[in-house]
Short mmCIF file of C-alpha atoms in Angstrom, two decimals:
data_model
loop_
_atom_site.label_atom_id
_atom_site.label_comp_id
_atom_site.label_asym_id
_atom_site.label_seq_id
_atom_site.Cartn_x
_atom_site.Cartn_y
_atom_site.Cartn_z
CA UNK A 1 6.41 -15.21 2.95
CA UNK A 2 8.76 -13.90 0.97
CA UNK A 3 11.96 -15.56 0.65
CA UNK A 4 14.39 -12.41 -0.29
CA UNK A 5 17.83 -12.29 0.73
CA UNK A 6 20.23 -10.30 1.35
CA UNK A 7 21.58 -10.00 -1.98
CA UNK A 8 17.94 -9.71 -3.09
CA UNK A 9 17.85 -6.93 -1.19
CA UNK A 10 21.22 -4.88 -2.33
CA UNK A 11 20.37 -6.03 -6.25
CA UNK A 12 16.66 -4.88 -5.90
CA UNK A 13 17.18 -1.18 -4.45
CA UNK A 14 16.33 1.55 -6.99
CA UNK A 15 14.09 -0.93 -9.24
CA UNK A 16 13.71 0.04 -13.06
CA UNK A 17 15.77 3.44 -12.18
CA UNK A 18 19.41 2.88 -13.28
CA UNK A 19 21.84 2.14 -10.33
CA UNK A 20 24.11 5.16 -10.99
CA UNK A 21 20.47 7.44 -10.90
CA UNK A 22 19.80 5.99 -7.25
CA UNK A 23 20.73 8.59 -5.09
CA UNK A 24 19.56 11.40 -7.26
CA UNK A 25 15.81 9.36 -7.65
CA UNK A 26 16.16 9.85 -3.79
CA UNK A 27 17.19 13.73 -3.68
CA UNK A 28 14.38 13.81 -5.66
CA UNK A 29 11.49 11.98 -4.21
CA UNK A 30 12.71 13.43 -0.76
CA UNK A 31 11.95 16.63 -2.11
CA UNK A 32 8.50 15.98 -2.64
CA UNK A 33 7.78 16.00 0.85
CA UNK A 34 6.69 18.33 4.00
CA UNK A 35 9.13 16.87 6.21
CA UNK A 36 11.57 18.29 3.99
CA UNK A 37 9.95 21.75 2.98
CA UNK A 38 8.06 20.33 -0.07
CA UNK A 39 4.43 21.31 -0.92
CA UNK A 40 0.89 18.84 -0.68
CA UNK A 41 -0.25 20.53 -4.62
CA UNK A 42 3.49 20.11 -5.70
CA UNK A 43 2.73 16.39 -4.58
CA UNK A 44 -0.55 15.69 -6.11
CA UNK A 45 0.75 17.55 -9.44
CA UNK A 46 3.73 15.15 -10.27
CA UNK A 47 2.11 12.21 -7.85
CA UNK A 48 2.75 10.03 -10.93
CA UNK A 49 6.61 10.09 -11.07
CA UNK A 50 7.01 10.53 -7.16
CA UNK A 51 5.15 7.31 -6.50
CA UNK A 52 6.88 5.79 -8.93
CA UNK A 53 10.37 6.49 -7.52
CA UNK A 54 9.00 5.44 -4.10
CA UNK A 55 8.28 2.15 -5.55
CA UNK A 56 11.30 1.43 -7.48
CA UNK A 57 13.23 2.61 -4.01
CA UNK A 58 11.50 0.56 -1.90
CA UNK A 59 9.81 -2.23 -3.29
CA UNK A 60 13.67 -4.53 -2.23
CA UNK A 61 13.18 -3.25 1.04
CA UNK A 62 9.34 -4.01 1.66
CA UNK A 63 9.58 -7.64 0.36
CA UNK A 64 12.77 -8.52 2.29
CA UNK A 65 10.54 -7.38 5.54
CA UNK A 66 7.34 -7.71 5.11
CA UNK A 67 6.55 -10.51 2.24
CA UNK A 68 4.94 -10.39 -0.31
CA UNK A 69 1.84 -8.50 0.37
CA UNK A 70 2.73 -4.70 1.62
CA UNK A 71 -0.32 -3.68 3.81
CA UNK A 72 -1.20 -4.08 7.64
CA UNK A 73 -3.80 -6.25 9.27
CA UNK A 74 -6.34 -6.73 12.19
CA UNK A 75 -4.83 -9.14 14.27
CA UNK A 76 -6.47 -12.09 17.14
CA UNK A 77 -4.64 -13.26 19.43
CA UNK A 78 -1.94 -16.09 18.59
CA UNK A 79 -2.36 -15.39 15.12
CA UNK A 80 0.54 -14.46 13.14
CA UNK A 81 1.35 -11.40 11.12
CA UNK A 82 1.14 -13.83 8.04
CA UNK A 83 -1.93 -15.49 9.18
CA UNK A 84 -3.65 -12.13 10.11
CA UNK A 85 -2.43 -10.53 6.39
CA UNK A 86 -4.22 -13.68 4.57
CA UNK A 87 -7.72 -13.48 6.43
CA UNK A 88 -7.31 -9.41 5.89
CA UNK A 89 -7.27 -10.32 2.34
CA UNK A 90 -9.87 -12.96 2.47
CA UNK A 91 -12.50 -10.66 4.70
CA UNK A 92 -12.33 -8.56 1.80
CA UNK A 93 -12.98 -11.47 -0.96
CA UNK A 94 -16.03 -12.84 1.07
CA UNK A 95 -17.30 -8.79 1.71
CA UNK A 96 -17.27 -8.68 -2.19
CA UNK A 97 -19.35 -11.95 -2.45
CA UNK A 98 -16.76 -13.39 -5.10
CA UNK A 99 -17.65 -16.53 -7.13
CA UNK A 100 -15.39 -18.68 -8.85
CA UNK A 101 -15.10 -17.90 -12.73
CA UNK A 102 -15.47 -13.78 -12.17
CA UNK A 103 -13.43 -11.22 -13.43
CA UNK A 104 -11.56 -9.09 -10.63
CA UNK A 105 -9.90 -5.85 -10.34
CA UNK A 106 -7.11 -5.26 -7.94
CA UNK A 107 -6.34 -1.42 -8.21
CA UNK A 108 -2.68 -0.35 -6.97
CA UNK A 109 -1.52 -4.41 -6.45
CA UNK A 110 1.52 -4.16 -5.86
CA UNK A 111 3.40 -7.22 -6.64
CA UNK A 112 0.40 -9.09 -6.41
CA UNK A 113 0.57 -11.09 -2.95
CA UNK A 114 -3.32 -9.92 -2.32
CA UNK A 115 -3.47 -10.60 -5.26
CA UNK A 116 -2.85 -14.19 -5.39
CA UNK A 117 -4.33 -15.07 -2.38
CA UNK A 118 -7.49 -13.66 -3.05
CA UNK A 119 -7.79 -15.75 -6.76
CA UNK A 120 -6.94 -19.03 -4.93
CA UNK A 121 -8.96 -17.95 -2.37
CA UNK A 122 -11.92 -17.13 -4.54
CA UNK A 123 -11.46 -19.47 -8.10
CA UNK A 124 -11.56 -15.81 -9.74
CA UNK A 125 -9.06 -14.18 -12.42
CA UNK A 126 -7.65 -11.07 -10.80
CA UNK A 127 -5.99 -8.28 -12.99
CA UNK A 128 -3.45 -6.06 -11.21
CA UNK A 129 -3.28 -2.37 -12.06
CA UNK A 130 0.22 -1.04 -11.35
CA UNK A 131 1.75 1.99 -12.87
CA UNK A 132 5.70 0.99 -11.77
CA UNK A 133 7.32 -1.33 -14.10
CA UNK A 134 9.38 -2.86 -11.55
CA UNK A 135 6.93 -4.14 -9.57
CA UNK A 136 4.56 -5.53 -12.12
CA UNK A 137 8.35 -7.69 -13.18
CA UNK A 138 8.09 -9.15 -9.82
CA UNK A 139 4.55 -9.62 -9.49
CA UNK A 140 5.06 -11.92 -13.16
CA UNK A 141 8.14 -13.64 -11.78
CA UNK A 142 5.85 -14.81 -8.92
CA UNK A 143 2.76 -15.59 -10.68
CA UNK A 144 4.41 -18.09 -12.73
CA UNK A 145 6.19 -19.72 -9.77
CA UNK A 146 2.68 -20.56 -8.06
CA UNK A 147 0.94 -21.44 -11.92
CA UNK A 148 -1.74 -18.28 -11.54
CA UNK A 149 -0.21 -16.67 -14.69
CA UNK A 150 -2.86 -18.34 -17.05
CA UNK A 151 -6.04 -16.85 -14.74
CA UNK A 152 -4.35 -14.04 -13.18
CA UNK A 153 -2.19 -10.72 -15.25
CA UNK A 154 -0.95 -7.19 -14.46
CA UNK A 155 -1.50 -4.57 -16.53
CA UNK A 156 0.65 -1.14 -16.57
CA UNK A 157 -1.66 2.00 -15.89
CA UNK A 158 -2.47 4.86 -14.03
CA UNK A 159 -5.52 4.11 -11.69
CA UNK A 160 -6.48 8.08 -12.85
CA UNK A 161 -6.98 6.92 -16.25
CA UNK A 162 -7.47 3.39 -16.35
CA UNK A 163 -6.70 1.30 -19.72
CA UNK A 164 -10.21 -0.30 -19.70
CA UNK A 165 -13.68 -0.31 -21.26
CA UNK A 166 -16.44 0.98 -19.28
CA UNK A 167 -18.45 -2.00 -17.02
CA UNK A 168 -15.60 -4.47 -17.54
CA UNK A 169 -14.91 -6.11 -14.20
CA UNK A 170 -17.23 -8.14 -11.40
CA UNK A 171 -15.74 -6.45 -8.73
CA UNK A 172 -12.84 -3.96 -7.53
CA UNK A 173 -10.52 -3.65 -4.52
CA UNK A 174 -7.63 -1.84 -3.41
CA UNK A 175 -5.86 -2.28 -0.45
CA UNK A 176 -3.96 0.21 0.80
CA UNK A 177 -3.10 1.56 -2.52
CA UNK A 178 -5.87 4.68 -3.73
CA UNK A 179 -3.97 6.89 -1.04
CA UNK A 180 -1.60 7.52 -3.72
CA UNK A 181 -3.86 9.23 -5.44
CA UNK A 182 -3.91 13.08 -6.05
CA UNK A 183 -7.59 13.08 -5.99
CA UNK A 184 -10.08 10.66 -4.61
CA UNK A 185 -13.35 11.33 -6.21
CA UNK A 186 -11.35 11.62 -9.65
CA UNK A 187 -10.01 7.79 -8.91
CA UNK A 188 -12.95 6.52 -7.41
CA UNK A 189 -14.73 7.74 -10.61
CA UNK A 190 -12.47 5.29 -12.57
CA UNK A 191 -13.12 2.50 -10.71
CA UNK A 192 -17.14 3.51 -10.65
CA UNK A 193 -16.83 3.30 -14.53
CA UNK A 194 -14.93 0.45 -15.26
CA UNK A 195 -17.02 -2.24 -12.57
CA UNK A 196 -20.56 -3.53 -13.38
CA UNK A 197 -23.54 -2.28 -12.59
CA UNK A 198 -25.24 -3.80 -9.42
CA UNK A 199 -21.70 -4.93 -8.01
CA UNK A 200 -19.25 -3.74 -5.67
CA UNK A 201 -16.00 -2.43 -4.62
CA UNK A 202 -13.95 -3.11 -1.19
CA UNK A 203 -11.16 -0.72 0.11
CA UNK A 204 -8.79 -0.10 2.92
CA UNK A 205 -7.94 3.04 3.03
CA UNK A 206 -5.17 5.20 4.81
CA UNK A 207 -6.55 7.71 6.71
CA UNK A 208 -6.51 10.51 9.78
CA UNK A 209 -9.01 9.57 12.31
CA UNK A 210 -11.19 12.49 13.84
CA UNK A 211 -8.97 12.42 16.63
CA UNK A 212 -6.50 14.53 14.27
CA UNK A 213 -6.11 18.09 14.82
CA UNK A 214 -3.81 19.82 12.11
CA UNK A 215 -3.07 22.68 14.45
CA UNK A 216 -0.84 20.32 16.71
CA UNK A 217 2.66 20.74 15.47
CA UNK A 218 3.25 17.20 16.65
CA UNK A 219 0.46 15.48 15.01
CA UNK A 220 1.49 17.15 11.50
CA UNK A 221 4.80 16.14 12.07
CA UNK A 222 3.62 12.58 12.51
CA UNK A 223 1.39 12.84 9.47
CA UNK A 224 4.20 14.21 7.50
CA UNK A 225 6.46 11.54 8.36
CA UNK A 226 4.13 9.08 6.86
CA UNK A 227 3.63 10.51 4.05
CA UNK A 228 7.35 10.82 3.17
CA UNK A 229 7.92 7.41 4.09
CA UNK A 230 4.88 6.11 2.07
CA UNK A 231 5.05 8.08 -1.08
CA UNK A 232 1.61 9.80 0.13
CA UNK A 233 0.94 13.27 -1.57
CA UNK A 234 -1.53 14.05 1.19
CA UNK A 235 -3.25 11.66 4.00
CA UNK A 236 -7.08 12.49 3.82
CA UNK A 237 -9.75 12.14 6.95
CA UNK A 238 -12.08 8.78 6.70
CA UNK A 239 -15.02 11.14 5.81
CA UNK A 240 -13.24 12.96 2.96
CA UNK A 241 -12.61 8.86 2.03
CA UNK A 242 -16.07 8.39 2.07
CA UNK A 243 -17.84 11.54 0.57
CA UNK A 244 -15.35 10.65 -2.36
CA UNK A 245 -16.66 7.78 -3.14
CA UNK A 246 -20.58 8.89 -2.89
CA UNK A 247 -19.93 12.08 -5.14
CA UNK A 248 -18.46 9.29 -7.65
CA UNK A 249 -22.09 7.72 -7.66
CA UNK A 250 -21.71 4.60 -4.84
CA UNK A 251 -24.12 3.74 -2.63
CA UNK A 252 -22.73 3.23 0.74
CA UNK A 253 -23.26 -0.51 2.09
CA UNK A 254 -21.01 -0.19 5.18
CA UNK A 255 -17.99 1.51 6.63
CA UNK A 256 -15.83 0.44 9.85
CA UNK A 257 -12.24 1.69 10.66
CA UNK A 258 -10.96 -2.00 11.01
CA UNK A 259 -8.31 -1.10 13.24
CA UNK A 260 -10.51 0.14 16.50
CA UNK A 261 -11.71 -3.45 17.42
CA UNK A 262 -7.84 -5.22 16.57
CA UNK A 263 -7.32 -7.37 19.74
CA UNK A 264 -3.30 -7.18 19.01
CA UNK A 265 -2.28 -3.76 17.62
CA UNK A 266 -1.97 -4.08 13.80
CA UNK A 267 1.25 -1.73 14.60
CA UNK A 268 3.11 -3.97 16.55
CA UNK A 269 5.55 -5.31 14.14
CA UNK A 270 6.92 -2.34 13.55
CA UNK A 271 6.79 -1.02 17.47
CA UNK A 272 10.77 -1.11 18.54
CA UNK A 273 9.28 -2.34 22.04
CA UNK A 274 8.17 -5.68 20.96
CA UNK A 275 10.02 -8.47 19.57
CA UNK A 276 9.29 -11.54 17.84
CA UNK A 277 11.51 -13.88 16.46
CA UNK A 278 9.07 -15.05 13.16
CA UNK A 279 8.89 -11.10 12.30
CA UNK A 280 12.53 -10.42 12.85
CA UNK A 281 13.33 -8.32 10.18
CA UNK A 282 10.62 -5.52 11.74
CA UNK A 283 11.90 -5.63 14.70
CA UNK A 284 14.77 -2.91 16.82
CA UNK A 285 17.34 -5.62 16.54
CA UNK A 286 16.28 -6.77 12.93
CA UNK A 287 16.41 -3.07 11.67
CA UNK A 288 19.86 -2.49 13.13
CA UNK A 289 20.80 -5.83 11.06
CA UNK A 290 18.96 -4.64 8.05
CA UNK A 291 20.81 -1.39 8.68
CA UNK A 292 24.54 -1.82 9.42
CA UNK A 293 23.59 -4.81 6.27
CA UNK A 294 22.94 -2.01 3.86
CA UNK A 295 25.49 0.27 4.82
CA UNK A 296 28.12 -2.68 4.11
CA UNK A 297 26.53 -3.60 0.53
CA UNK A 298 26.95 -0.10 -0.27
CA UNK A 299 30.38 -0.03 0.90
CA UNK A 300 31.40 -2.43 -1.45
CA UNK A 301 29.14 -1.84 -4.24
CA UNK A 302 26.53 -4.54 -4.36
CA UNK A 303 23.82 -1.95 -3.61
CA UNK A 304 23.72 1.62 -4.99
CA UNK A 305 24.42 4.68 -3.66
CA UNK A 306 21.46 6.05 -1.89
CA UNK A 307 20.07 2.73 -0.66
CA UNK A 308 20.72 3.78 3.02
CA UNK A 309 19.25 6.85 3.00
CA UNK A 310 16.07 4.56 1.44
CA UNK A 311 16.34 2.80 4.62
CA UNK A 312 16.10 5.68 6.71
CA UNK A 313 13.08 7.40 5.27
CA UNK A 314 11.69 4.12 5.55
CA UNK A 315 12.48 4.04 9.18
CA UNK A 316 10.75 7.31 9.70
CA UNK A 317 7.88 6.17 8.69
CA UNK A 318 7.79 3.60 11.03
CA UNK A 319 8.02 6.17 13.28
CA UNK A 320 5.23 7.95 12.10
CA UNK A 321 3.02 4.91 11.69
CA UNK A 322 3.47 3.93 15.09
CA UNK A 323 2.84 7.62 16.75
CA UNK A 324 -0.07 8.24 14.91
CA UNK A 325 -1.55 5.03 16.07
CA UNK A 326 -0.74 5.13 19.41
CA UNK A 327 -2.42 8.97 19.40
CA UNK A 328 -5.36 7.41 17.64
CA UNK A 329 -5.19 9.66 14.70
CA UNK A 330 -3.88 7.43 11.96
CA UNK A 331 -5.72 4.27 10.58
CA UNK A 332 -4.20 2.27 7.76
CA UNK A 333 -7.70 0.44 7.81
CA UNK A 334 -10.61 2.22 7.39
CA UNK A 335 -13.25 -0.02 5.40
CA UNK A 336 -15.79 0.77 3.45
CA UNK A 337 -18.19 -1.48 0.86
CA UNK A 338 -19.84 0.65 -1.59
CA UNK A 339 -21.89 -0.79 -4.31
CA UNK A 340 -22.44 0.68 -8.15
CA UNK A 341 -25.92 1.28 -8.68
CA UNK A 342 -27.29 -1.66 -10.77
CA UNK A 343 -29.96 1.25 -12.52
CA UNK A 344 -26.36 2.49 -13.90
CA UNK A 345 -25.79 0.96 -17.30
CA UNK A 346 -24.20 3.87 -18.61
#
C-alpha cells in the first residue's frame, strides 16, 4: 500500500503539467467529455493528450487512495481490498502460464504496482508501456525502492503505435488500461504484433454489460459519468471487447465477466454506505477528509489551483461506478484469454 501523504498529495496534483497550467489542463480535459457537452469522435481524435491530462491530474489522488495499483478486484469474503488486488493480479500471471526468466509486456501500467507484483510473483522481467511521463517517474522511483529496476523498466509510448519489434515479448496484459484506447481492434493489433507466436495475452477490460440500454437517459448519464471521471473516450459492450480482439487475429481461449461471481462487491470501497477503517480514504467520511484536505492546501498554496475540482470529477465517477454496478450494466472486469496463433510467424 501506498504510503502517500498529505503533502504527497497537494505536491503531486497536475503531474508533469506546470502548477500555474492546472486549472486550465482541467477546463480542458473537462471539455472532452459528454457530461459536459463534449463529443465520443472529439474524444477518440485527441484521446492521446486527454488521457494524458487525466493522468497527470489524477495520478496524486489515485495513489493517496487506492495504492499503488489503480484497478478493482473480485473479492472473498474476509479478504482485503489489498489482498483481493494481489491475487487479481496473480490470477492473471498463472492464466498466462508465466515462467521465470520470460519477457513480459504490461500495456497501459500505470505506475507499475501490477506490475511488480506480477515479476515477483512470476521470476519474469516485465516492461511497462505508459505514454504519461509522470507516471512512468513514479513507477522508477518505486522500482528502485523494492530492487526490480535491474529485471523490470518502463518505456514511454503510445499502446497505438508501440516502440517495439514485431514477436518481441512472451506474453501481454493490460489491466484496466486498453479502454483508453480510441480504437480496439487498432490496439489489439499492436499487441497481436509485438507478442510471440503460440503465446498469449490476458485483459480486464472496462465494459457495458448487455444489461445496458443507451436509450435510458439514466443509464447514459451513468456511463457518461465514468467516462469523465476515468479519462474514457467511449465505454464499449464486452462483445465489441471481444470481436476486437478476433478481427486482430486471436483465437479465443476463454472469456468470463469476473465481476458476476464476486462474493463481496468489487464496488464496495467506493459505496458511501459501507465503511471500513483499513480503506478509509474511500470511504463517505474519508472523502469528506480528503475533501475539506484539498480545499485547505489550495487555500494556502501547497496544491494548485484546480486540484479540487480534480477531486470532484473524481467523485463523480465514483458515482457512476457504483450506479452502473448496482444496475448491472457496468463491469470493470470482463476477462478474456486469447492466444496468437503459433502458425503466425509473420
Amino acid at each position: 500500500m501506498s504510503k502517500q501523504g498529505a503533502f504527497d498529495l497537494a505536491s503531486g496534483v497536475g503531474g508533469k503539467i506546470d502548477k500555474d497550467e492546472v486549472l486550465s489542463a482541467v477546463d480542458k480535459y473537462e471539455k472532452y467529455h459528454g457530461y459536459y457537452g463534449g463529443e465520443e469522435e472529439e474524444r477518440k481524435n485527441n484521446y492521446t493528450d486527454m488521457v494524458n491530462k487525466y493522468y497527470d491530474l489524477c495520478t496524486s489522488f489515485y495513489e493517496y487512495g487506492w495504492g499503488e495499483s489503480f484497478h478493482f478486484a473480485p473479492r472473498w469474503k474476509g479478504e482485503s481490498l489489498q489482498e483481493s488486488i494481489k491475487r487479481h493480479e496473480h490470477f492473471l500471471a498463472l492464466q498466462l502460464g508465466l515462467k521465470p526468466g520470460q519477457k513480459v509486456l504490461d500495456v497501459g501500467c500505470g505506475i507499475g504496482g501490477p506490475l511488480r507484483e506480477i515479476a515477483r510473483f512470476s521470476s519474469t522481467s516485465v516492461t511497462g508501456l505508459n505514454n504519461n511521463e509522470y507516471q512512468i517517474s513514479r513507477g522508477q522511483v518505486l522500482n528502485r525502492k523494492v530492487g526490480l529496476d535491474q529485471t523490470c523498466n518502463f518505456v514511454k509510448g503510445d499502446f497505438m503505435k508501440m516502440p517495439f519489434p514485431d514477436n518481441s515479448f512472451d506474453a501481454v496484459y493490460a489491466i484496466e488500461a486498453t479502454c483508453h484506447a480510441p480504437d480496439p481492434v487498432g490496439c489489439y493489433k499492436e499487441i497481436y504484433r509485438v507478442l510471440k507466436p503460440g503465446q498469449c495475452f490476458a485483459v480486464y477490460e472496462w465494459c457495458m454489460t448487455d444489461a445496458y440500454n443507451p436509450n435510458n437517459e439514466e443509464q447514459k448519464r451513468i456511463k457518461a459519468e465514468i467516462e469523465l471521471g476515468n479519462g474514457l473516450p467511449e465505454i464499449r459492450s464486452t462483445q465489441q471487447c471481444l470481436e476486437a480482439a478476433k478481427k486482430a487475429g486471436f483465437e479465443v481461449v476463454w472469456d468470463k465477466d469476473l465481476a458476476e461471481d464476486s462474493p463481496v462487491s468489487w464496488y464496495l470501497p467506493l459505496d458511501t454506505s459501507h465503511f471500513s477503517l483499513s480503506s478509509f480514504r474511500l470511504t463517505a467520511v474519508g472523502r469528506l477528509f480528503t475533501r475539506n484536505l484539498v480545499s485547505a492546501l489550495e487555500y494556502v498554496g501547497l496544491a494548485p489551483k484546480g486540484s479540487q475540482r480534480v477531486q470532484a470529477f473524481l467523485e463523480k465517477a465514483a458515482e457512476g461506478l457504483v450506479g452502473g454496478a448496482k444496475k448491472g450494466i457496468f463491469t470493470p472486469m470482463y476477462f478474456f484469454l486469447v492466444r496468437k496463433p503459433i502458425s503466425d510467424s509473420q
